Coordinates of C-alpha atoms in Angstrom, one line a residue:
Chain A
X1 CA 86.2 107.1 90.9
X2 CA 84.5 104.1 92.2
X3 CA 82.7 104.7 95.2
X4 CA 81.5 102.0 97.7
X5 CA 79.4 103.5 100.6
X6 CA 78.0 101.7 103.7
X7 CA 74.8 103.2 105.5
X8 CA 76.5 103.8 108.9
X9 CA 80.0 104.3 110.4
X10 CA 79.1 103.2 113.7
X11 CA 76.1 101.1 115.1
X12 CA 75.0 99.8 118.3
X13 CA 72.1 97.2 118.9
X14 CA 70.9 95.1 121.5
X15 CA 71.3 91.3 121.4
X16 CA 68.2 89.8 119.6
X17 CA 67.7 92.9 117.5
X18 CA 67.5 92.6 113.8
X19 CA 70.3 94.5 112.0
X20 CA 70.4 95.5 108.6
X21 CA 73.9 96.8 107.2
X22 CA 73.4 98.5 103.5
X23 CA 76.2 98.8 101.0
X24 CA 75.8 100.8 97.6
X25 CA 78.4 101.0 94.9
X26 CA 78.1 103.3 92.0
X27 CA 80.3 101.8 89.1
X28 CA 77.8 99.2 87.8
X29 CA 79.8 96.3 89.2
X30 CA 78.6 93.1 89.0
X31 CA 80.2 91.2 92.2
X32 CA 79.7 92.6 95.9
X33 CA 80.9 91.1 99.0
X34 CA 80.6 91.2 102.8
X35 CA 83.4 90.6 105.1
X36 CA 83.9 90.9 108.7
X37 CA 87.4 91.9 110.5
X38 CA 88.4 91.0 113.8
X39 CA 91.7 91.4 115.8
X40 CA 93.9 88.3 114.8
X41 CA 91.4 86.8 112.7
X42 CA 91.9 89.2 109.5
X43 CA 89.2 89.8 106.9
X44 CA 86.7 86.7 106.7
X45 CA 84.4 86.6 103.8
X46 CA 80.7 86.2 105.0
X47 CA 78.5 86.4 101.7
X48 CA 79.4 87.2 98.4
X49 CA 77.1 87.9 95.1
X50 CA 77.7 87.7 91.4
X51 CA 74.5 89.0 90.3
X52 CA 71.1 90.4 91.2
X53 CA 69.1 88.1 93.2
X54 CA 72.3 85.7 93.5
X55 CA 74.0 85.0 96.5
X56 CA 76.8 82.6 97.6
X57 CA 77.9 81.7 101.1
X58 CA 81.4 82.4 102.1
X59 CA 83.7 81.4 105.0
X60 CA 81.5 82.3 108.0
X61 CA 77.5 82.5 106.8
X62 CA 76.2 81.4 110.1
X63 CA 73.9 83.9 111.7
X64 CA 73.8 86.1 108.6
X65 CA 71.9 86.7 105.4
X66 CA 71.9 88.8 102.6
X67 CA 70.0 90.6 99.9
X68 CA 70.4 91.7 96.5
X69 CA 67.5 93.1 94.8
X70 CA 69.4 95.7 92.9
X71 CA 72.7 95.5 91.1
X72 CA 74.1 98.5 93.2
X73 CA 72.7 97.5 96.5
X74 CA 73.7 94.3 98.7
X75 CA 72.6 94.2 102.2
X76 CA 73.8 92.1 105.0
X77 CA 71.3 91.0 107.5
X78 CA 71.7 89.8 111.3
X79 CA 68.5 88.1 111.9
X80 CA 69.0 88.1 115.7
X81 CA 72.1 89.9 116.5
X82 CA 74.4 88.3 119.2
X83 CA 77.5 89.7 121.1
X84 CA 79.8 87.5 118.9
X85 CA 78.7 89.4 116.0
X86 CA 80.4 92.5 117.3
X87 CA 82.8 93.4 114.7
X88 CA 84.0 95.7 111.9
X89 CA 81.8 95.0 108.8
X90 CA 83.4 95.9 105.3
X91 CA 81.7 95.8 101.8
X92 CA 83.4 95.5 98.6
X93 CA 82.6 95.5 94.9
X94 CA 84.4 94.4 91.8
X95 CA 83.7 93.9 88.2
X96 CA 82.4 90.8 86.7
X97 CA 85.8 89.5 86.0
X98 CA 87.9 86.9 87.7
X99 CA 91.1 88.0 89.6
X100 CA 90.5 91.8 89.6
X101 CA 91.0 94.2 92.6
X102 CA 88.1 94.9 95.0
X103 CA 86.9 98.3 95.9
X104 CA 86.0 98.7 99.7
X105 CA 83.8 100.7 101.7
X106 CA 84.7 102.6 104.8
X107 CA 83.4 100.0 107.0
X108 CA 80.6 99.7 109.9
X109 CA 81.6 99.0 113.2
X110 CA 78.7 97.2 114.9
X111 CA 78.5 96.9 118.4
X112 CA 76.0 94.3 119.9
X113 CA 75.4 94.7 123.6
Chain B
X1 CA 93.5 77.0 105.9
X2 CA 94.7 80.4 106.1
X3 CA 95.8 81.7 102.6
X4 CA 98.1 84.8 102.8
X5 CA 100.1 84.9 105.8
X6 CA 102.1 88.1 106.4
X7 CA 105.0 88.6 108.5
X8 CA 105.9 90.4 110.6
X9 CA 102.8 90.9 112.3
X10 CA 104.2 94.5 113.4
X11 CA 106.9 96.6 112.1
X12 CA 108.1 99.8 113.5
X13 CA 110.8 102.1 111.3
X14 CA 111.9 105.6 111.3
X15 CA 110.7 107.9 108.3
X16 CA 113.1 107.7 105.3
X17 CA 113.7 103.9 106.3
X18 CA 112.3 101.1 103.8
X19 CA 109.8 98.7 105.0
X20 CA 109.4 95.0 103.9
X21 CA 106.6 93.0 104.6
X22 CA 106.3 89.4 103.6
X23 CA 103.6 87.1 102.7
X24 CA 103.2 83.3 102.3
X25 CA 100.3 81.3 100.7
X26 CA 99.6 77.8 100.3
X27 CA 97.6 77.1 97.2
X28 CA 98.4 77.7 93.5
X29 CA 97.2 81.3 92.7
X30 CA 96.7 83.4 89.4
X31 CA 97.5 86.6 90.9
X32 CA 98.2 88.1 94.4
X33 CA 97.4 91.3 95.5
X34 CA 98.4 93.8 98.3
X35 CA 95.9 96.4 100.0
X36 CA 96.4 98.7 102.6
X37 CA 94.1 100.1 105.5
X38 CA 94.4 103.0 107.6
X39 CA 93.1 102.7 111.1
X40 CA 89.2 102.2 111.1
X41 CA 88.9 102.5 107.6
X42 CA 88.2 100.4 104.4
X43 CA 90.9 98.7 102.4
X44 CA 92.4 100.3 99.4
X45 CA 94.0 98.3 96.4
X46 CA 97.9 99.1 96.0
X47 CA 99.1 96.7 93.4
X48 CA 98.4 93.1 91.7
X49 CA 101.1 90.8 90.6
X50 CA 100.2 87.9 88.2
X51 CA 101.7 84.5 88.6
X52 CA 103.7 84.9 85.5
X53 CA 105.6 88.0 86.9
X54 CA 108.4 87.9 89.2
X55 CA 108.5 91.5 90.3
X56 CA 106.4 94.8 89.8
X57 CA 106.9 98.5 90.7
X58 CA 104.3 101.4 91.7
X59 CA 106.0 104.8 92.8
X60 CA 107.8 103.8 95.8
X61 CA 106.1 100.3 96.2
X62 CA 108.0 97.1 94.9
X63 CA 106.2 93.7 95.0
X64 CA 107.9 90.6 94.1
X65 CA 106.5 87.0 93.9
X66 CA 108.1 83.6 93.9
X67 CA 105.7 81.0 92.8
X68 CA 108.2 78.3 93.8
X69 CA 108.4 79.2 97.3
X70 CA 104.7 80.5 97.5
X71 CA 105.7 83.9 98.7
X72 CA 105.4 87.4 97.9
X73 CA 107.0 90.6 99.5
X74 CA 106.0 94.4 99.5
X75 CA 108.8 96.8 99.7
X76 CA 108.1 100.4 100.5
X77 CA 111.1 102.7 99.8
X78 CA 111.9 105.9 101.6
X79 CA 108.8 105.4 104.1
X80 CA 106.6 108.5 105.2
X81 CA 104.8 109.0 108.6
X82 CA 101.6 109.0 106.2
X83 CA 102.5 105.1 105.2
X84 CA 101.5 104.1 108.9
X85 CA 98.8 101.7 108.2
X86 CA 98.0 97.9 108.1
X87 CA 98.9 96.1 104.9
X88 CA 97.3 92.9 103.6
X89 CA 98.2 90.4 100.8
X90 CA 95.3 88.7 99.3
X91 CA 95.1 85.4 97.1
X92 CA 92.5 85.0 94.5
X93 CA 90.1 82.2 93.7
X94 CA 87.5 83.1 90.9
X95 CA 86.5 86.5 92.2
X96 CA 87.1 85.7 95.7
X97 CA 89.7 87.1 97.8
X98 CA 91.3 85.4 101.0
X99 CA 93.2 87.9 103.0
X100 CA 95.8 87.3 105.6
X101 CA 96.0 88.9 109.0
X102 CA 98.1 91.6 107.9
X103 CA 101.4 93.6 109.1
X104 CA 100.9 96.9 111.2
X105 CA 103.4 99.2 109.7
X106 CA 104.4 102.3 112.1
X107 CA 106.6 105.0 110.6
X108 CA 107.8 106.9 113.2
X109 CA 108.6 110.9 112.1

């Protein structure tokens, strides 16, 4: 079974802090994705990566950066957390083929105070 | 623009009844996927239907696709309380998925 794990289920941070959200997948998938999910807005793509050290902006990259130093790990970084980044963050991975299903982690609920 | 808009936003039914959720999208697609999300959890892939398919079945799930109307529907037959979840359709562009806002299904025992 594909397994996508996220470093924390719940996280509380203060405004201005640097926040790291980690995602690891164990199925040698080429593609990895970070989404945020907010009520009334659905899932929105923040960043994705097709390969190690490669990243592409999604629909809402502002205020975020990512790092993919190893194939299995994709990190989302909030350089200076703000209250409007309070959200559920979901990581996903998929094989390097177009149009296939994505496998999701359990999510990290981040609260920025 | 939003790809994949589900309706209704919320649906409440009794156990044993069928649940139908609809999805509309705006641009051409290669395939369309449906996902399920239990409260506070990640999404789980349910079924994928390709643009050249009109209907697909998987267990109690039936998905239809009408590319001329740019719409899809997900039917869950003989619903169970455990089917209570949010259901999302997603359209594909390359490897990127674009999700709708989802339908919250509540199945009452």
